[in-house]
Every structure is written in C-alpha cells, then in structure tokens.
Short mmCIF file of C-alpha atoms in Angstrom, two decimals:
data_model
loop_
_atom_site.label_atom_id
_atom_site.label_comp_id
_atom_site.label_asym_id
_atom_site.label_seq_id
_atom_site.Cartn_x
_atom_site.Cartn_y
_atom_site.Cartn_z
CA UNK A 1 -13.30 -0.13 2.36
CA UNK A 2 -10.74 2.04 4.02
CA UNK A 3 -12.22 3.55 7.39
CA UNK A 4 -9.66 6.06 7.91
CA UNK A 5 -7.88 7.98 4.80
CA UNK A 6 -5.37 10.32 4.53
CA UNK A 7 -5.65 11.61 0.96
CA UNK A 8 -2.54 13.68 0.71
CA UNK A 9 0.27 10.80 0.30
CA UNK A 10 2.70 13.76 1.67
CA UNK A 11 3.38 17.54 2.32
CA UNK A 12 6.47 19.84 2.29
CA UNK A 13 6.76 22.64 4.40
CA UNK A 14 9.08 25.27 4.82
CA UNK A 15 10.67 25.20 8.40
CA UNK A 16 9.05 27.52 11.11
CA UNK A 17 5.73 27.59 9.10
CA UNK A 18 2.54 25.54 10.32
CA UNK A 19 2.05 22.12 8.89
CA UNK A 20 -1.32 20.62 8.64
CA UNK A 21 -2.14 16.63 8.51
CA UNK A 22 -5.72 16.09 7.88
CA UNK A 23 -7.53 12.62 8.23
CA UNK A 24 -10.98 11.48 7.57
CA UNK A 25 -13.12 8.68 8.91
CA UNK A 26 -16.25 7.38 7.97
CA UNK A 27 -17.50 5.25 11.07
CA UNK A 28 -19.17 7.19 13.37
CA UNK A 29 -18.85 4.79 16.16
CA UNK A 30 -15.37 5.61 16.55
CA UNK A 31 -14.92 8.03 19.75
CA UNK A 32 -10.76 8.25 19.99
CA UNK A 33 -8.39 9.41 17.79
CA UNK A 34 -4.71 9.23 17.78
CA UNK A 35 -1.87 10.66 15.68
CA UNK A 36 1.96 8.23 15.35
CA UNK A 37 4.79 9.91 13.91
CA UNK A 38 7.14 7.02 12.08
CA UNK A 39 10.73 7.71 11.55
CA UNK A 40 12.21 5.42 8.65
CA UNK A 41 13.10 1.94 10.03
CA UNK A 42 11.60 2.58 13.44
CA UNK A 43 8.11 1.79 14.71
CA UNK A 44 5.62 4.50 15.25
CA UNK A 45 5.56 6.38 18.29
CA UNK A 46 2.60 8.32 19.49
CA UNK A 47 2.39 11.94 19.79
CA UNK A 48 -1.40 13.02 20.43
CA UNK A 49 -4.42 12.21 21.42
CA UNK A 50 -8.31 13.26 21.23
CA UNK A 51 -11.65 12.05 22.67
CA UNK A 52 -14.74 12.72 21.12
CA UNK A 53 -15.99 14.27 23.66
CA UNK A 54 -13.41 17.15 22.76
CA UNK A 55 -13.39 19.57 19.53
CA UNK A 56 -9.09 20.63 20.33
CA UNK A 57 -6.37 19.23 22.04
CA UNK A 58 -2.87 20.91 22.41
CA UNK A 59 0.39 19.45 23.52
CA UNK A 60 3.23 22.08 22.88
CA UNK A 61 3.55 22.81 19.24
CA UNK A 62 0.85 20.10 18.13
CA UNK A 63 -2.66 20.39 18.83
CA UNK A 64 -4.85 17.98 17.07
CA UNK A 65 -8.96 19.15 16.23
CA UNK A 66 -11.59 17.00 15.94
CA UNK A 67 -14.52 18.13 13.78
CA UNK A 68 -17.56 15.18 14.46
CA UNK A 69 -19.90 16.54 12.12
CA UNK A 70 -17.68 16.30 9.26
CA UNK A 71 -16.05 13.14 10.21
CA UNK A 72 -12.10 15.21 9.94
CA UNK A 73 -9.41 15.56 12.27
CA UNK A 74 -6.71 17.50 11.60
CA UNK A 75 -2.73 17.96 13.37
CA UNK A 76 -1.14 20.93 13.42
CA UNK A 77 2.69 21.40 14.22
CA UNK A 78 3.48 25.26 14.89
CA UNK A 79 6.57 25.77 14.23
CA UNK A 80 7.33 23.40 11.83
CA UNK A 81 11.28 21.87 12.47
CA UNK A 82 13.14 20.06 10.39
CA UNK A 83 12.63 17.24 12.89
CA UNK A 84 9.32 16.94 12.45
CA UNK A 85 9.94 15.41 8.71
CA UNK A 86 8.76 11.48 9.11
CA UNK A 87 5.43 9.89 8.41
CA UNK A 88 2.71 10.51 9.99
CA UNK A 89 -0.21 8.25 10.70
CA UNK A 90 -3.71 8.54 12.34
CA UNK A 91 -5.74 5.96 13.98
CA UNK A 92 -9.38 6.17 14.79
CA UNK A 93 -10.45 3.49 17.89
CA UNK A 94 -14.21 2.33 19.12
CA UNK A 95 -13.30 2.96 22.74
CA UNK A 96 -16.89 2.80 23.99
CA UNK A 97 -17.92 -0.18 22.11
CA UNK A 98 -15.06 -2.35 23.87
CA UNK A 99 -13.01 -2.66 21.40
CA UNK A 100 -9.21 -2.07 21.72
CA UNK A 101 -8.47 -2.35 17.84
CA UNK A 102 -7.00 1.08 15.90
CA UNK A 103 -7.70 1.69 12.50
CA UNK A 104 -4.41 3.29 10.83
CA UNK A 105 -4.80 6.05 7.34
CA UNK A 106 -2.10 5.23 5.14
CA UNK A 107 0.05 7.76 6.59
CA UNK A 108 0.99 11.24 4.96
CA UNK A 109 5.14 11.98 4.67
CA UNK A 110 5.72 15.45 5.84
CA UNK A 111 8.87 17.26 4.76
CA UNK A 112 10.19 20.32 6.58
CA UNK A 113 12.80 22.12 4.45
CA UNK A 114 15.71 24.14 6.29
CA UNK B 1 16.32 -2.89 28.27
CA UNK B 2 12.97 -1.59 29.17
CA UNK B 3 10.64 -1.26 26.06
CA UNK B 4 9.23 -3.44 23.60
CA UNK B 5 12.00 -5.21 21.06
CA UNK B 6 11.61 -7.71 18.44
CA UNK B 7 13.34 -10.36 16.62
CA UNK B 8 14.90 -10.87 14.15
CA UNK B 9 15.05 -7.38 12.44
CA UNK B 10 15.33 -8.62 8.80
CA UNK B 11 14.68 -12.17 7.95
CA UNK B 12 14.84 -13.18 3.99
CA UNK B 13 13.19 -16.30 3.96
CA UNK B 14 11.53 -18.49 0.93
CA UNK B 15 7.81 -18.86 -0.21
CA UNK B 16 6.51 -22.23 2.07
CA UNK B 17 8.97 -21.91 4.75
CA UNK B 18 7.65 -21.64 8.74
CA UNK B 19 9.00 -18.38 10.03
CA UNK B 20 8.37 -16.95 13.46
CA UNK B 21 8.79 -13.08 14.52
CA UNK B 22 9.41 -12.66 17.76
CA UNK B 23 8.09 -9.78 20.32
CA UNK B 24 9.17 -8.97 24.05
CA UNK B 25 7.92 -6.33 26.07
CA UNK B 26 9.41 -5.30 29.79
CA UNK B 27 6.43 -3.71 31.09
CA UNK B 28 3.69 -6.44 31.53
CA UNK B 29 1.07 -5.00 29.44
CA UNK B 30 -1.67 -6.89 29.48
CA UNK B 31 -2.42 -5.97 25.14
CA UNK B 32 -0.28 -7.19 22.78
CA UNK B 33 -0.72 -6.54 18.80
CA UNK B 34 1.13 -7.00 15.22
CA UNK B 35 0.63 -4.90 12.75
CA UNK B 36 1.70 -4.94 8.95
CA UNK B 37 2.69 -2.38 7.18
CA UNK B 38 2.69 -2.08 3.15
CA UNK B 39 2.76 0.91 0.90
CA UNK B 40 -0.78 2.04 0.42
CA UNK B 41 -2.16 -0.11 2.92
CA UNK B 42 -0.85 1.75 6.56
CA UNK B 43 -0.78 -0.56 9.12
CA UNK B 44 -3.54 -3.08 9.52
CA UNK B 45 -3.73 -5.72 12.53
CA UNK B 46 -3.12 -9.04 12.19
CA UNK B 47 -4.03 -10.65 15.42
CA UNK B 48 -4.02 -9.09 18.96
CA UNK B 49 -4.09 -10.36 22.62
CA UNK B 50 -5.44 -9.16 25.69
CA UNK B 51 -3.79 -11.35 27.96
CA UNK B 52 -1.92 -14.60 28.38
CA UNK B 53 -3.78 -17.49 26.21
CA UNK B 54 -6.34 -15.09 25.31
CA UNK B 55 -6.47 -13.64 21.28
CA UNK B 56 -8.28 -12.66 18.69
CA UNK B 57 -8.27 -11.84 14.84
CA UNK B 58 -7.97 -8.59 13.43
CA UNK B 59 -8.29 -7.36 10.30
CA UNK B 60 -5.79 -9.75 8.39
CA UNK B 61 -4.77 -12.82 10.03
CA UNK B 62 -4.91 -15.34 6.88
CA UNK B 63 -1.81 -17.71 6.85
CA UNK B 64 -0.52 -15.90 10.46
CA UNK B 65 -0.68 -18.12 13.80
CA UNK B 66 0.17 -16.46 17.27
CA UNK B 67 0.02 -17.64 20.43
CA UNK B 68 0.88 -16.04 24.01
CA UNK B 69 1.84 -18.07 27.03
CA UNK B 70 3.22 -15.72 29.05
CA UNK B 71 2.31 -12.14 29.16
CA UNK B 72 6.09 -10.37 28.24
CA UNK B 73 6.24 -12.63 24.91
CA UNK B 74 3.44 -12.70 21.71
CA UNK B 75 5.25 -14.71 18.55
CA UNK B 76 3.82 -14.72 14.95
CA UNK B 77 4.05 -17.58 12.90
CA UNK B 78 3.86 -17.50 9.55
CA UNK B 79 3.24 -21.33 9.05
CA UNK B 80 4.01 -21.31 5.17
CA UNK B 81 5.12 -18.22 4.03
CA UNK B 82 4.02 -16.59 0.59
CA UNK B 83 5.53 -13.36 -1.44
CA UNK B 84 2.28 -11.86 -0.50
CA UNK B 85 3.49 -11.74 3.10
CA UNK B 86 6.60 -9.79 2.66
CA UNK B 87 6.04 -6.80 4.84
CA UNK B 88 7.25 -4.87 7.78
CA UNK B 89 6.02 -6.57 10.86
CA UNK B 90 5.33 -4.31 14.33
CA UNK B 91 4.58 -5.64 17.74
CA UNK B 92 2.51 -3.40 20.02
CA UNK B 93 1.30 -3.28 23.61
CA UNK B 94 -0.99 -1.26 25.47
CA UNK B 95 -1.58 -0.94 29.32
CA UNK B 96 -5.11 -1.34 29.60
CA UNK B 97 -7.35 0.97 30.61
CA UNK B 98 -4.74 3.60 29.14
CA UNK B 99 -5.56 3.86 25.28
CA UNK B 100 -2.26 4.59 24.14
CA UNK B 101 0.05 1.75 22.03
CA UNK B 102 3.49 1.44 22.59
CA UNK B 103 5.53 0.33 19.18
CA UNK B 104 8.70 -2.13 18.84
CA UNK B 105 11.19 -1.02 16.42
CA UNK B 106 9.60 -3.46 13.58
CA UNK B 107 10.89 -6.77 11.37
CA UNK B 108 11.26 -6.37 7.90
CA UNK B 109 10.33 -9.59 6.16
CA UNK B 110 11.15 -10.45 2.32
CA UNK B 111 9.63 -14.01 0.96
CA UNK B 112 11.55 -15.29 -1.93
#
C-alpha cells in the first residue's frame, strides 16, 4: 500500500512559467513533509520543508502548501529554469510519534523547456 | 572531503555472491540510512541506525545485513545476492533533532 503517491510520473513546462508537483498521503499521523530534487546519477538533495502545523512555506522561488484536510501537498517553482529539470520526490515523516523514517512518492520528472 | 560518499559506485556482481556497499559520512551524525531506489517503487528504506551498534529495520531489509561500529561508517551487506536486488543503493544521515537527510551520491548495483 503506497503511503505517499505522486500520480503524475512527470511534467513539462515551458521555462519562466510556474511548475506544480503535487503529492498525496494517506496516513494522517504523518506531521512533516519534505520535497528532494534528484539529478541523474546523484543522490537526492533536499530543497523544502513543511510542518503540519503550517498551511505554506516559501523559500525563494519554491514554496511548498500543505492542505491537511485533503491529505495534498503541493511545490511550486516560480519561475520555472531550465535547471530545475530533475526528479522530484516527496517524503512524508511521523515526527511526533518518534519515528525518524521518511516515506518517499515515486518521484515526478519535471522538464523545463528553453 | 566533507559530506557523505560511498563505495564502490557501480559494482556488477553475480546472483549468491556476498557484496558489501560502503557509506562514510564526515559530520558525525548520529542517523544513518540506505535507501533503494527502483522504477516505480521511489526510494524505500532498508535498514537505518541511530547511533553506533544501535539499528533497526525499515521497510525492506530481506536478504540485507548492516552493522555500525563506529558512528562515520554504516556498511550493507548483501549476504547472497539475488537479481531481485539490483538497484541503486543511497546512504543517508541526519543530525538529530534537525529533520533534514543528507544524501551520498548513490551505488548502482547489477546482480547477474
């Protein structure tokens, strides 16, 4: 049973436009939620955060929302480079049970045409 | 270097052979992870540590052994390997009570 999905397998977007991830989850005991941008044959490095305790969080041109009710977060990149074009995956974590384990999505492959 | 690096970064190996993938981290975390990742699949944890000579299963540790003696180093074993564990292999830490994982640049790992 996959916790975490991320039902679009990938996305193209022209460059300067926004480009939106979206991930779903279907344990409500997770309270943190990350988002890892892979580039091919590297590991994943993190780019953003959010608590549940918080509906938005912004870090220059990505801001990632949290929507509880629904069980959806979203990232957003504004402007959209040609940089930005890896994989991206989300992760979902029980802080407040004790737990230190992530949950990954499969991971969506954005494309950011020049 | 500073960071987290493993070893080796492609192995070909055969089905029943002992292979280990090694991970090194500069920072003394006290977490260590592996991950696999496979197409369809994302990553999914294998095993994890939370300090030396303490760890714990995660959600697929089947035919994987690890073990952690000192904090910088956390090897997997794959004690006889099988086609089904060809993968890409990541080491993680974390520096507790920060939430944030910290990824090594991966092994890629084909089982004849």
């Amino acid at each position: 049973d996959q916790q975490v999905k991320q039902n679009s397998p990938s996305l193209s977007v022209q460059e300067g436009r926004i480009s939106i991830l979206n991930c779903d989850y279907t344990n409500s005991m997770f309270d943190y939620f990350l988002w890892y941008k892979k580039y091919p044959a590297e590991g994943p490095t993190f780019l953003i955060s959010i608590s549940s305790i918080k509906d938005k969080n912004e870090d220059g041109r990505f801001t990632v929302f949290l929507n509880k009710s629904a069980k959806h977060l979203s990232l957003h990149i504004v402007p959209s480079q040609p940089g930005d074009s890896a994989v991206y995956f989300c992760a979902a974590s029980k802080v407040g049970a004790g737990t230190y384990k992530y949950i990954f999505g499969t991971g969506t492959r954005l494309k950011v045409l020049a | 270097d500073a960071g987290i690096t493993q070893s080796p970064r492609y192995k070909i190996t055969e089905t029943g052979r002992q292979v280990t993938l090694m991970c090194h981290q500069t920072w003394s975390h006290s977490y260590m992870f592996w991950y696999r990742q496979d197409l369809g699949h994302g990553l999914r944890l294998i095993y994890y540590s939370a300090a030396a000579d303490i760890t714990d299963k995660g959600e697929v540790p089947d035919g994987y052994v690890v073990s952690r003696s000192k904090t910088e180093n956390f090897p997997l074993t794959l004690e006889s390997a099988t086609r089904s564990q060809t993968s890409v292999y990541f080491c993680a830490s974390r520096d507790y009570p920060k939430e944030t994982q910290y990824f090594g640049p991966g092994t890629r790992l084909l089982v004849l």
